[in-house]
XYZ file of C-alpha atoms in Angstrom:
529
model
C -8.264 -5.284 -13.936
C -4.893 -3.624 -14.287
C -3.576 -0.113 -13.873
C -2.600 1.227 -17.293
C -1.791 4.901 -16.828
C -1.944 8.039 -14.709
C -2.927 11.215 -16.607
C -1.953 14.405 -14.729
C -3.357 17.735 -15.859
C -2.056 19.421 -12.722
C -0.909 18.291 -9.311
C -0.037 21.106 -6.919
C 3.044 22.990 -8.134
C 4.824 19.766 -9.050
C 3.277 18.208 -12.185
C 1.649 19.769 -15.260
C 0.497 17.821 -18.344
C 2.302 14.536 -17.675
C 1.422 10.943 -18.628
C 2.784 8.000 -16.648
C 2.268 4.559 -18.188
C 2.258 1.499 -15.937
C 1.294 -1.206 -18.434
C 3.745 -3.278 -20.443
C 0.983 -4.108 -22.943
C -0.571 -0.688 -23.706
C 0.680 2.850 -23.885
C -1.886 5.598 -23.324
C -1.780 8.916 -25.151
C -3.863 11.871 -24.015
C -4.473 15.114 -25.898
C -3.878 17.915 -23.409
C -3.926 20.673 -26.005
C -6.033 19.531 -29.004
C -9.455 19.844 -27.364
C -12.609 19.202 -29.360
C -15.430 21.468 -28.145
C -18.705 19.854 -27.160
C -21.113 22.636 -26.237
C -19.518 24.440 -23.320
C -17.073 21.602 -22.730
C -14.424 19.685 -24.611
C -14.037 15.971 -25.225
C -10.845 14.522 -23.727
C -9.375 11.796 -25.945
C -7.609 8.705 -24.652
C -5.788 6.584 -27.224
C -4.533 3.105 -26.357
C -1.629 1.819 -28.427
C -0.334 -1.729 -28.250
C 3.358 -1.859 -27.358
C 5.454 -3.498 -30.070
C 7.770 -5.096 -27.520
C 4.966 -6.638 -25.438
C 5.645 -10.211 -24.296
C 2.856 -11.936 -22.392
C 3.828 -13.364 -19.000
C 7.356 -11.965 -19.283
C 7.972 -12.355 -15.544
C 5.507 -15.213 -15.045
C 1.780 -15.825 -15.396
C 0.850 -14.489 -11.920
C 2.727 -11.198 -12.275
C 1.132 -8.614 -14.525
C 4.023 -6.184 -14.445
C 6.698 -4.358 -12.473
C 6.887 -0.568 -12.748
C 9.731 1.349 -11.164
C 9.562 5.081 -10.401
C 13.064 6.572 -10.142
C 14.307 10.096 -9.568
C 16.248 12.212 -7.097
C 14.610 13.373 -3.874
C 11.857 15.934 -4.369
C 10.887 14.978 -7.914
C 7.527 13.529 -6.836
C 7.942 9.761 -6.599
C 5.837 9.504 -3.446
C 3.320 11.997 -4.878
C 2.588 9.552 -7.685
C 1.725 6.865 -5.122
C -0.301 9.551 -3.358
C -2.448 9.991 -6.478
C -2.920 6.247 -6.879
C -4.749 6.159 -3.517
C -6.215 9.705 -3.761
C -4.748 10.625 -0.402
C -4.922 14.400 -0.776
C -8.559 14.353 -1.827
C -9.883 11.673 0.510
C -7.887 12.385 3.656
C -6.119 15.728 3.588
C -8.770 18.263 4.565
C -6.422 21.157 3.799
C -5.925 20.108 0.171
C -6.789 22.577 -2.606
C -8.863 20.417 -4.929
C -8.643 22.822 -7.876
C -4.983 22.011 -8.489
C -5.490 18.245 -8.090
C -6.602 17.298 -11.600
C -5.690 13.788 -12.639
C -7.147 10.507 -13.881
C -6.297 6.847 -13.299
C -6.868 4.557 -16.263
C -7.674 0.869 -15.672
C -8.320 -1.916 -18.167
C -10.173 -5.174 -17.588
C -10.843 -7.390 -20.591
C -12.160 -5.067 -23.303
C -13.508 -2.521 -20.830
C -11.945 0.683 -19.571
C -12.403 2.336 -16.187
C -11.515 5.984 -15.601
C -11.114 7.050 -11.978
C -10.672 10.813 -11.796
C -10.620 13.822 -9.520
C -13.460 16.345 -9.464
C -11.762 19.052 -11.515
C -10.243 16.753 -14.139
C -11.184 18.142 -17.595
C -12.714 21.210 -15.894
C -16.248 19.956 -15.506
C -18.886 17.543 -16.785
C -18.259 16.169 -20.255
C -17.866 13.022 -22.301
C -14.599 11.209 -22.857
C -13.589 9.414 -26.027
C -11.524 6.249 -25.761
C -9.891 4.562 -28.727
C -8.369 1.087 -28.434
C -6.829 -0.321 -31.609
C -9.403 1.381 -33.801
C -12.400 0.645 -31.576
C -13.964 3.797 -30.118
C -15.895 4.073 -26.856
C -17.720 7.000 -25.315
C -18.065 7.418 -21.547
C -19.783 10.097 -19.496
C -17.651 11.934 -16.952
C -19.596 12.978 -13.871
C -17.421 15.307 -11.843
C -19.744 15.518 -8.858
C -17.670 13.975 -6.089
C -14.117 14.215 -4.801
C -13.290 11.112 -6.801
C -15.545 9.650 -9.492
C -15.338 6.791 -11.953
C -16.724 6.017 -15.391
C -16.767 2.612 -17.067
C -17.218 1.785 -20.753
C -19.521 -1.084 -19.798
C -21.836 -0.379 -16.851
C -22.330 -4.095 -16.290
C -18.659 -4.722 -15.707
C -17.816 -4.826 -12.006
C -14.342 -3.401 -11.499
C -12.822 -4.174 -8.132
C -9.819 -1.946 -7.585
C -7.568 -3.657 -5.078
C -4.824 -1.128 -4.476
C -2.774 -1.290 -1.307
C 0.599 -0.987 0.372
C 2.833 -3.763 1.515
C 6.104 -3.195 3.388
C 6.525 0.537 3.197
C 7.419 3.706 5.018
C 4.418 5.142 3.171
C 2.088 3.087 5.351
C 2.966 5.213 8.396
C 2.098 8.495 6.716
C -0.933 7.786 4.553
C -4.254 6.368 5.690
C -6.026 3.861 3.477
C -9.765 3.353 3.237
C -11.978 0.457 2.237
C -14.600 2.541 0.476
C -15.780 5.993 -0.439
C -18.947 7.397 -1.973
C -21.279 4.466 -1.298
C -23.983 6.054 -3.448
C -22.146 5.195 -6.671
C -22.997 1.886 -8.317
C -20.004 -0.443 -7.981
C -18.671 2.214 -5.620
C -16.654 0.009 -3.280
C -12.980 0.759 -3.733
C -10.831 -1.534 -1.558
C -7.609 0.326 -0.796
C -5.862 -1.840 1.763
C -5.004 -5.426 2.544
C -5.990 -7.363 5.654
C -4.113 -7.242 8.930
C -0.823 -9.090 8.755
C -1.194 -12.476 10.451
C 1.962 -13.403 12.390
C 1.945 -17.017 11.182
C 2.764 -15.686 7.719
C 5.828 -13.938 9.150
C 7.130 -17.343 10.236
C 6.350 -18.941 6.870
C 8.055 -16.083 5.040
C 11.035 -16.316 7.403
C 11.416 -20.057 6.793
C 11.398 -19.459 3.018
C 13.952 -16.663 3.265
C 16.101 -18.726 5.633
C 15.961 -21.756 3.348
C 17.277 -19.742 0.393
C 19.937 -18.096 2.592
C 18.423 -14.668 1.926
C 18.104 -14.053 5.676
C 20.524 -15.646 8.141
C 19.551 -13.974 11.430
C 17.223 -15.441 14.055
C 13.622 -14.267 13.860
C 12.943 -11.773 16.669
C 9.504 -10.449 17.597
C 8.934 -7.621 20.048
C 6.050 -7.699 22.504
C 5.306 -4.921 24.992
C 3.124 -6.438 27.700
C 1.269 -3.516 29.293
C -0.186 -3.660 32.750
C -3.500 -2.128 31.726
C -4.074 -5.069 29.351
C -4.285 -7.607 32.138
C -4.677 -5.807 35.510
C -8.488 -5.919 35.325
C -8.473 -9.630 34.570
C -6.177 -11.008 37.245
C -7.456 -10.548 40.787
C -4.488 -11.942 42.663
C -4.081 -9.719 45.711
C -0.332 -9.635 45.335
C -0.508 -7.863 41.958
C -3.831 -5.994 41.958
C -3.552 -2.197 41.847
C -4.511 -0.678 45.184
C -6.086 2.270 43.434
C -8.610 1.162 40.790
C -8.474 4.540 39.089
C -4.771 3.859 38.488
C -3.583 7.104 39.972
C -0.765 5.355 41.802
C 2.148 3.937 39.894
C 2.460 0.222 39.377
C 5.505 -1.122 41.137
C 8.190 -3.058 39.277
C 7.787 -5.867 41.800
C 4.129 -6.337 40.782
C 5.080 -6.845 37.142
C 7.931 -9.167 38.066
C 5.542 -11.155 40.248
C 3.166 -11.531 37.309
C 5.961 -12.658 35.001
C 7.284 -15.191 37.506
C 3.833 -16.628 38.326
C 2.280 -16.198 34.881
C 1.209 -19.831 34.433
C -0.692 -20.098 37.719
C -2.315 -16.668 37.364
C -3.527 -17.326 33.804
C -4.953 -20.777 34.611
C -6.642 -19.630 37.829
C -8.300 -16.680 36.075
C -9.384 -18.382 32.852
C -13.087 -17.604 33.404
C -12.372 -13.900 33.681
C -11.229 -13.593 30.083
C -14.070 -12.193 28.011
C -13.051 -14.348 25.042
C -11.293 -17.679 24.598
C -9.013 -16.168 21.924
C -7.461 -13.752 24.435
C -6.932 -16.560 26.943
C -5.151 -18.720 24.344
C -2.745 -15.902 23.485
C -1.749 -15.533 27.141
C -1.437 -19.299 27.481
C 0.842 -19.523 24.432
C 3.002 -16.692 25.785
C 3.339 -18.580 29.044
C 4.643 -21.598 27.060
C 7.176 -19.387 25.315
C 8.428 -18.208 28.724
C 8.748 -21.752 30.021
C 10.610 -22.833 26.865
C 13.136 -20.047 27.346
C 12.258 -18.331 24.071
C 11.414 -15.004 25.701
C 13.959 -12.380 26.678
C 12.790 -9.629 29.046
C 14.519 -6.462 27.940
C 13.393 -4.063 30.658
C 10.568 -2.946 32.917
C 9.161 0.557 32.662
C 7.173 2.092 35.491
C 4.848 4.809 34.225
C 1.568 4.533 36.122
C -1.193 2.806 34.203
C 1.125 2.628 31.183
C 3.612 0.419 33.014
C 4.932 -2.402 30.831
C 7.740 -4.853 30.393
C 9.287 -5.311 26.958
C 9.938 -8.853 25.797
C 11.593 -10.318 22.724
C 10.555 -13.684 21.359
C 13.519 -15.294 19.616
C 13.135 -18.117 17.086
C 16.224 -19.651 15.494
C 14.461 -21.781 12.877
C 15.095 -25.132 14.559
C 14.216 -25.195 18.241
C 10.623 -25.321 19.470
C 8.938 -24.610 16.147
C 5.624 -26.062 17.385
C 5.496 -23.772 20.452
C 6.321 -20.765 18.314
C 3.658 -21.720 15.746
C 1.056 -22.129 18.501
C 1.718 -18.584 19.676
C 1.445 -17.136 16.154
C -1.732 -19.070 15.360
C -3.385 -18.070 18.638
C -2.460 -14.458 17.974
C -3.988 -14.728 14.488
C -7.200 -16.053 16.030
C -7.175 -13.074 18.393
C -6.885 -10.723 15.393
C -9.937 -12.440 13.871
C -11.843 -11.930 17.117
C -10.829 -8.266 17.312
C -11.764 -7.665 13.675
C -15.134 -9.423 13.873
C -16.307 -8.094 17.240
C -18.482 -5.010 16.969
C -18.581 -1.546 18.493
C -16.227 -0.694 21.302
C -14.776 -4.179 21.487
C -13.531 -3.905 17.915
C -11.259 -0.981 18.633
C -10.188 -1.889 22.160
C -6.757 -3.421 22.473
C -6.916 -6.451 24.716
C -3.415 -7.357 23.694
C -0.365 -5.464 22.390
C 0.710 -5.587 18.777
C 3.479 -7.935 17.717
C 6.359 -6.207 15.945
C 9.306 -7.597 14.024
C 12.465 -6.570 15.885
C 15.190 -7.027 13.291
C 17.185 -4.733 11.041
C 15.231 -2.363 8.782
C 16.118 -4.298 5.657
C 15.247 -7.680 7.182
C 11.949 -6.300 8.493
C 10.972 -4.875 5.097
C 11.754 -8.120 3.271
C 9.820 -10.163 5.838
C 6.797 -7.859 5.634
C 6.861 -7.879 1.834
C 6.944 -11.670 1.536
C 4.573 -12.359 4.451
C 1.921 -9.952 3.171
C 2.094 -11.444 -0.326
C 1.532 -14.770 1.401
C -1.381 -13.215 3.314
C -3.092 -12.352 0.012
C -2.473 -15.843 -1.340
C -3.708 -17.499 1.869
C -7.295 -16.287 1.412
C -9.724 -19.066 0.572
C -11.040 -17.024 -2.359
C -7.608 -15.809 -3.461
C -8.257 -14.653 -7.002
C -8.268 -11.508 -9.078
C -5.835 -8.642 -9.488
C -3.826 -6.850 -6.812
C -1.953 -3.611 -7.423
C 0.872 -3.463 -4.911
C 2.453 -0.117 -4.000
C 5.773 0.100 -2.183
C 7.608 3.327 -1.460
C 11.401 2.935 -1.550
C 11.366 -0.847 -1.497
C 15.122 -1.045 -0.922
C 15.011 0.894 2.386
C 17.496 -0.634 4.808
C 18.719 -3.231 2.320
C 22.317 -3.867 1.362
C 22.951 -3.382 -2.369
C 23.275 -7.160 -2.755
C 19.753 -7.600 -1.390
C 18.389 -4.902 -3.678
C 20.032 -6.765 -6.558
C 18.327 -10.039 -5.612
C 14.929 -8.963 -4.284
C 12.871 -8.752 -7.504
C 14.103 -12.136 -8.695
C 13.248 -13.597 -5.304
C 9.711 -12.114 -5.428
C 9.140 -13.605 -8.898
C 10.228 -17.087 -7.795
C 8.410 -16.851 -4.464
C 5.052 -15.973 -6.033
C 5.485 -18.667 -8.675
C 6.121 -21.377 -6.067
C 3.475 -20.121 -3.623
C 0.790 -19.918 -6.309
C 1.546 -23.395 -7.662
C 1.140 -24.859 -4.160
C -2.240 -23.183 -3.610
C -3.458 -23.343 -7.227
C -4.380 -19.680 -6.844
C -5.692 -17.408 -9.584
C -4.155 -14.216 -8.174
C -2.350 -11.764 -10.438
C -0.024 -9.071 -9.053
C 0.983 -5.712 -10.475
C 3.810 -3.960 -8.618
C 4.552 -0.240 -8.550
C 7.752 0.630 -6.676
C 9.709 3.785 -6.046
C 13.434 3.266 -5.659
C 16.910 4.796 -5.551
C 18.609 1.473 -6.356
C 20.188 1.031 -9.826
C 19.929 -2.749 -9.420
C 16.119 -2.527 -9.411
C 16.161 -0.830 -12.810
C 18.305 -3.633 -14.226
C 15.450 -6.127 -13.651
C 12.728 -4.021 -15.315
C 11.733 -4.702 -18.911
C 11.853 -1.882 -21.505
C 9.193 0.807 -21.182
C 8.415 0.266 -17.507
C 10.903 2.591 -15.847
C 9.301 5.920 -14.914
C 12.229 8.304 -14.682
C 11.526 11.748 -13.202
C 13.552 14.946 -13.422
C 13.034 18.618 -12.616
C 12.859 21.242 -15.382
C 12.168 24.887 -14.529
C 10.684 23.931 -11.171
C 8.306 21.288 -12.594
C 8.723 17.524 -12.699
C 8.647 15.877 -16.107
C 8.558 12.201 -17.034
C 11.650 11.391 -19.072
C 11.454 9.201 -22.137
C 11.440 5.595 -21.043
C 14.775 3.990 -21.785
C 15.794 0.353 -21.852
C 17.445 -0.520 -18.542
C 16.858 -4.296 -18.640
C 20.148 -6.170 -18.011
C 21.971 -2.875 -18.499
C 25.381 -2.133 -16.998
C 24.880 -0.671 -13.515
C 27.313 2.205 -14.053
C 25.486 3.178 -17.263
C 22.149 3.060 -15.406
C 23.546 5.353 -12.728
C 24.894 7.793 -15.301
C 22.150 7.761 -17.963
C 18.979 6.820 -16.090
C 19.577 7.956 -12.517
C 21.397 11.140 -13.603
C 24.473 10.503 -11.438
C 27.137 12.238 -13.516
C 30.035 11.962 -11.053
C 31.463 8.677 -9.823
C 33.356 10.117 -6.841
C 32.103 11.691 -3.630
C 32.293 15.475 -3.507
C 34.985 15.468 -0.818
C 37.143 12.947 -2.695
C 36.660 14.930 -5.919
C 37.765 18.167 -4.242
C 40.832 16.383 -2.822
C 41.768 15.014 -6.282
C 41.454 18.466 -7.826
C 43.572 19.881 -5.006
C 46.304 17.293 -5.697
C 46.324 18.129 -9.403
C 46.572 21.829 -8.605
C 49.512 21.253 -6.237
C 51.358 19.117 -8.796
C 51.065 21.947 -11.315
C 52.433 24.594 -8.979
C 56.116 25.503 -9.144
C 56.739 25.040 -5.447
C 55.346 22.308 -3.212
C 55.746 22.772 0.530
C 55.427 19.122 1.619
C 56.092 16.605 -1.132
C 56.025 13.682 1.329
C 52.407 14.337 2.392
C 51.480 14.866 -1.238
C 52.790 11.404 -2.094
C 50.891 9.863 0.840
C 47.625 11.416 -0.339
C 48.160 10.172 -3.896
C 48.772 6.628 -2.626
C 45.471 6.749 -0.684
C 43.467 6.904 -3.950
C 41.716 3.575 -4.575
C 41.151 3.951 -8.331
C 44.383 2.504 -9.873
C 44.266 4.342 -13.216
C 43.766 7.727 -11.543
C 46.356 6.960 -8.844
C 48.984 5.904 -11.382
C 48.371 8.996 -13.513
C 48.930 11.246 -10.471
C 52.038 9.243 -9.531
C 53.409 9.828 -13.033
C 52.826 13.559 -12.587
C 54.510 13.395 -9.160
C 57.640 11.570 -10.421
C 57.966 13.879 -13.402
C 57.847 16.863 -11.073
C 60.328 15.498 -8.513
C 62.358 13.286 -10.871
């Protein structure tokens, strides 16, 4: 199953009558205006055309395609990802459904799946689909917030759409299902919890290729409330069980200093072996000197001390692995336990504490590895990432897609996996566009207050400056301040009288572009002989 297109009749005040193609094999056409009447309704027509430039396995056999959505801020890049997970309809209770009319088009084998909003095509009707001369008819049932129709009812589409490393993840919820009454109505929209052991494996791969050179740093906030009920040592127990009195810094320091003895003595009080093993592995990290205590914070029952676990890729790999594995087992326990226990945090979350760019790369690679690490790793995954280059140096944004291609190829060959990825990114990086094959760059621009999809141009292996000018609509190569200063210099050189020729010469010599600087110097010397 692969995502082929997004058909937008209307989306808020942003999009009207736009088609966005995500497939490198097919291009979908949709007749917004030529509507064939069918009783009180019309028949929407989808036409699939094979792309002439299609090359199978262009990137490699386990990558279906890369699609890049580019455009200046406010053109609707994130809104497109929004539609791909139906956020407004499924989660935003204030959304006006009437102006959310769109349809996702998927293709699996010879079958087509349409996943559409309630008001798409203005009511119940049939849809006509034509693929290379073969015509199919499907019934559209606009009864729910989101519905789906399939050309073959026996075909079981499993739509695995989810986010990896992304700012989007913080703003948009993701669900595992909706409308359980529909046959084949399970729509997985997210990937599993990120297991820390995959962070280490991803780090080792990135370190080996010299992509990342820093030490791996994990942040752990150990909160008093997560262990004060377990450990009954009189020296550290809260005097007030209702936690109305503040925990003293000395109590937390006592726990840290005597962690090994306290954990061992109170083993029976842990409600699960998985929680005990996490604490035990943390104790080992302390004794190996891999933990840095940043500070203690005294705030009543929320008192905590922040620690950083530092791994340099060489020392104490086994101890570090034991901690990550035990934490992964704890995540399994938390996920599989029912009711209240499932949602209760017995242990704080582990966070990557590195630069934004390093964190995003680590999350991207480790979560791809998480998908591949499943025992039944097979099928198609549609991966959404909003502004993939966030926090990355331009050199990293230049290298990242090539690294992802090689990483998946090597990881899949080791596991003999049958997984196939399709990536949809938004970006502001011209280097990303240089790695995308013709027809797969979705370039957005504003016209009369609406966003339109520009004609797809060929950016593959294209000169970066041409991409910036022609495809990213950056018409000026200088900053506005520098441009105003250059114009000011030209104006002064053309005036009859110059008050301070010495400062004028200094400003000309500050210009870094040699051709422009030399031209202004020529004007200066002609003026002052």
